[in-house]
Amino acid sequence: MPRDLAMFGAYLPAMVPLCVGGAALTWLLDRLFAAVGLYRFVWHPSLVRASLLVIVCGALGLAVYR
């Protein structure tokens, strides 16, 4: 059963605020990875950042829609 949120009279899928929150969480993880120096060991840091966003948003979506 899909979960919808009513915001200002319009229905939004629950994945919209989850992805916004996931982007904020990804930004925090990105800052942590940069501070630790993890990006020195990867071939393409931008690809790692994009993959991290997909993983975080997917995990949040699975937690809600399970």
mmCIF file of C-alpha atoms in Angstrom:
data_model
loop_
_atom_site.group_PDB
_atom_site.id
_atom_site.type_symbol
_atom_site.label_atom_id
_atom_site.label_comp_id
_atom_site.label_asym_id
_atom_site.label_seq_id
_atom_site.Cartn_x
_atom_site.Cartn_y
_atom_site.Cartn_z
ATOM 1 C CA MET A 1 0.000 0.000 0.000
ATOM 2 C CA PRO A 2 1.587 3.307 -1.032
ATOM 3 C CA ARG A 3 2.086 5.936 1.611
ATOM 4 C CA ASP A 4 1.274 9.519 0.670
ATOM 5 C CA LEU A 5 1.790 12.733 2.592
ATOM 6 C CA ALA A 6 -0.548 15.691 2.275
ATOM 7 C CA MET A 7 1.463 18.901 2.017
ATOM 8 C CA PHE A 8 -0.365 22.165 1.299
ATOM 9 C CA GLY A 9 -3.284 20.327 -0.286
ATOM 10 C CA ALA A 10 -1.194 18.165 -2.600
ATOM 11 C CA TYR A 11 -0.315 14.537 -2.085
ATOM 12 C CA LEU A 12 3.361 13.638 -2.276
ATOM 13 C CA PRO A 13 4.841 10.159 -2.259
ATOM 14 C CA ALA A 14 6.675 9.374 0.953
ATOM 15 C CA MET A 15 9.897 8.975 -1.035
ATOM 16 C CA VAL A 16 10.122 12.739 -1.688
ATOM 17 C CA PRO A 17 10.792 13.786 1.928
ATOM 18 C CA LEU A 18 12.811 10.606 2.448
ATOM 19 C CA CYS A 19 15.127 11.529 -0.416
ATOM 20 C CA VAL A 20 15.471 15.076 0.903
ATOM 21 C CA GLY A 21 16.435 13.657 4.290
ATOM 22 C CA GLY A 22 18.656 11.122 2.565
ATOM 23 C CA ALA A 23 20.434 13.921 0.736
ATOM 24 C CA ALA A 24 21.119 15.652 4.053
ATOM 25 C CA LEU A 25 22.379 12.400 5.565
ATOM 26 C CA THR A 26 24.526 11.775 2.493
ATOM 27 C CA TRP A 27 26.000 15.257 2.816
ATOM 28 C CA LEU A 28 26.969 14.517 6.427
ATOM 29 C CA LEU A 29 28.499 11.170 5.450
ATOM 30 C CA ASP A 30 30.353 12.860 2.592
ATOM 31 C CA ARG A 31 31.868 15.406 5.003
ATOM 32 C CA LEU A 32 32.868 12.559 7.326
ATOM 33 C CA PHE A 33 34.467 10.555 4.497
ATOM 34 C CA ALA A 34 36.363 13.638 3.319
ATOM 35 C CA ALA A 35 37.611 14.393 6.831
ATOM 36 C CA VAL A 36 38.816 10.815 7.303
ATOM 37 C CA GLY A 37 40.483 10.819 3.880
ATOM 38 C CA LEU A 38 38.521 7.944 2.372
ATOM 39 C CA TYR A 39 38.342 9.601 -1.033
ATOM 40 C CA ARG A 40 42.096 9.115 -1.518
ATOM 41 C CA PHE A 41 41.442 5.397 -1.984
ATOM 42 C CA VAL A 42 38.657 5.557 -4.585
ATOM 43 C CA TRP A 43 38.981 5.973 -8.329
ATOM 44 C CA HIS A 44 36.092 8.380 -8.872
ATOM 45 C CA PRO A 45 34.891 10.345 -5.808
ATOM 46 C CA SER A 46 31.846 11.788 -7.598
ATOM 47 C CA LEU A 47 30.661 8.293 -8.470
ATOM 48 C CA VAL A 48 31.060 7.248 -4.835
ATOM 49 C CA ARG A 49 29.011 10.266 -3.725
ATOM 50 C CA ALA A 50 26.217 9.481 -6.192
ATOM 51 C CA SER A 51 26.221 5.811 -5.195
ATOM 52 C CA LEU A 52 26.078 6.788 -1.533
ATOM 53 C CA LEU A 53 22.983 8.909 -2.221
ATOM 54 C CA VAL A 54 21.270 5.995 -3.976
ATOM 55 C CA ILE A 55 22.147 3.609 -1.145
ATOM 56 C CA VAL A 56 20.929 5.946 1.609
ATOM 57 C CA CYS A 57 17.670 6.820 -0.177
ATOM 58 C CA GLY A 58 17.071 3.166 -1.009
ATOM 59 C CA ALA A 59 17.651 2.093 2.592
ATOM 60 C CA LEU A 60 15.265 4.766 3.873
ATOM 61 C CA GLY A 61 12.665 3.718 1.301
ATOM 62 C CA LEU A 62 12.964 0.074 2.296
ATOM 63 C CA ALA A 63 12.526 1.028 5.938
ATOM 64 C CA VAL A 64 9.261 2.833 5.168
ATOM 65 C CA TYR A 65 7.753 0.567 2.524
ATOM 66 C CA ARG A 66 8.578 -2.735 4.177
#
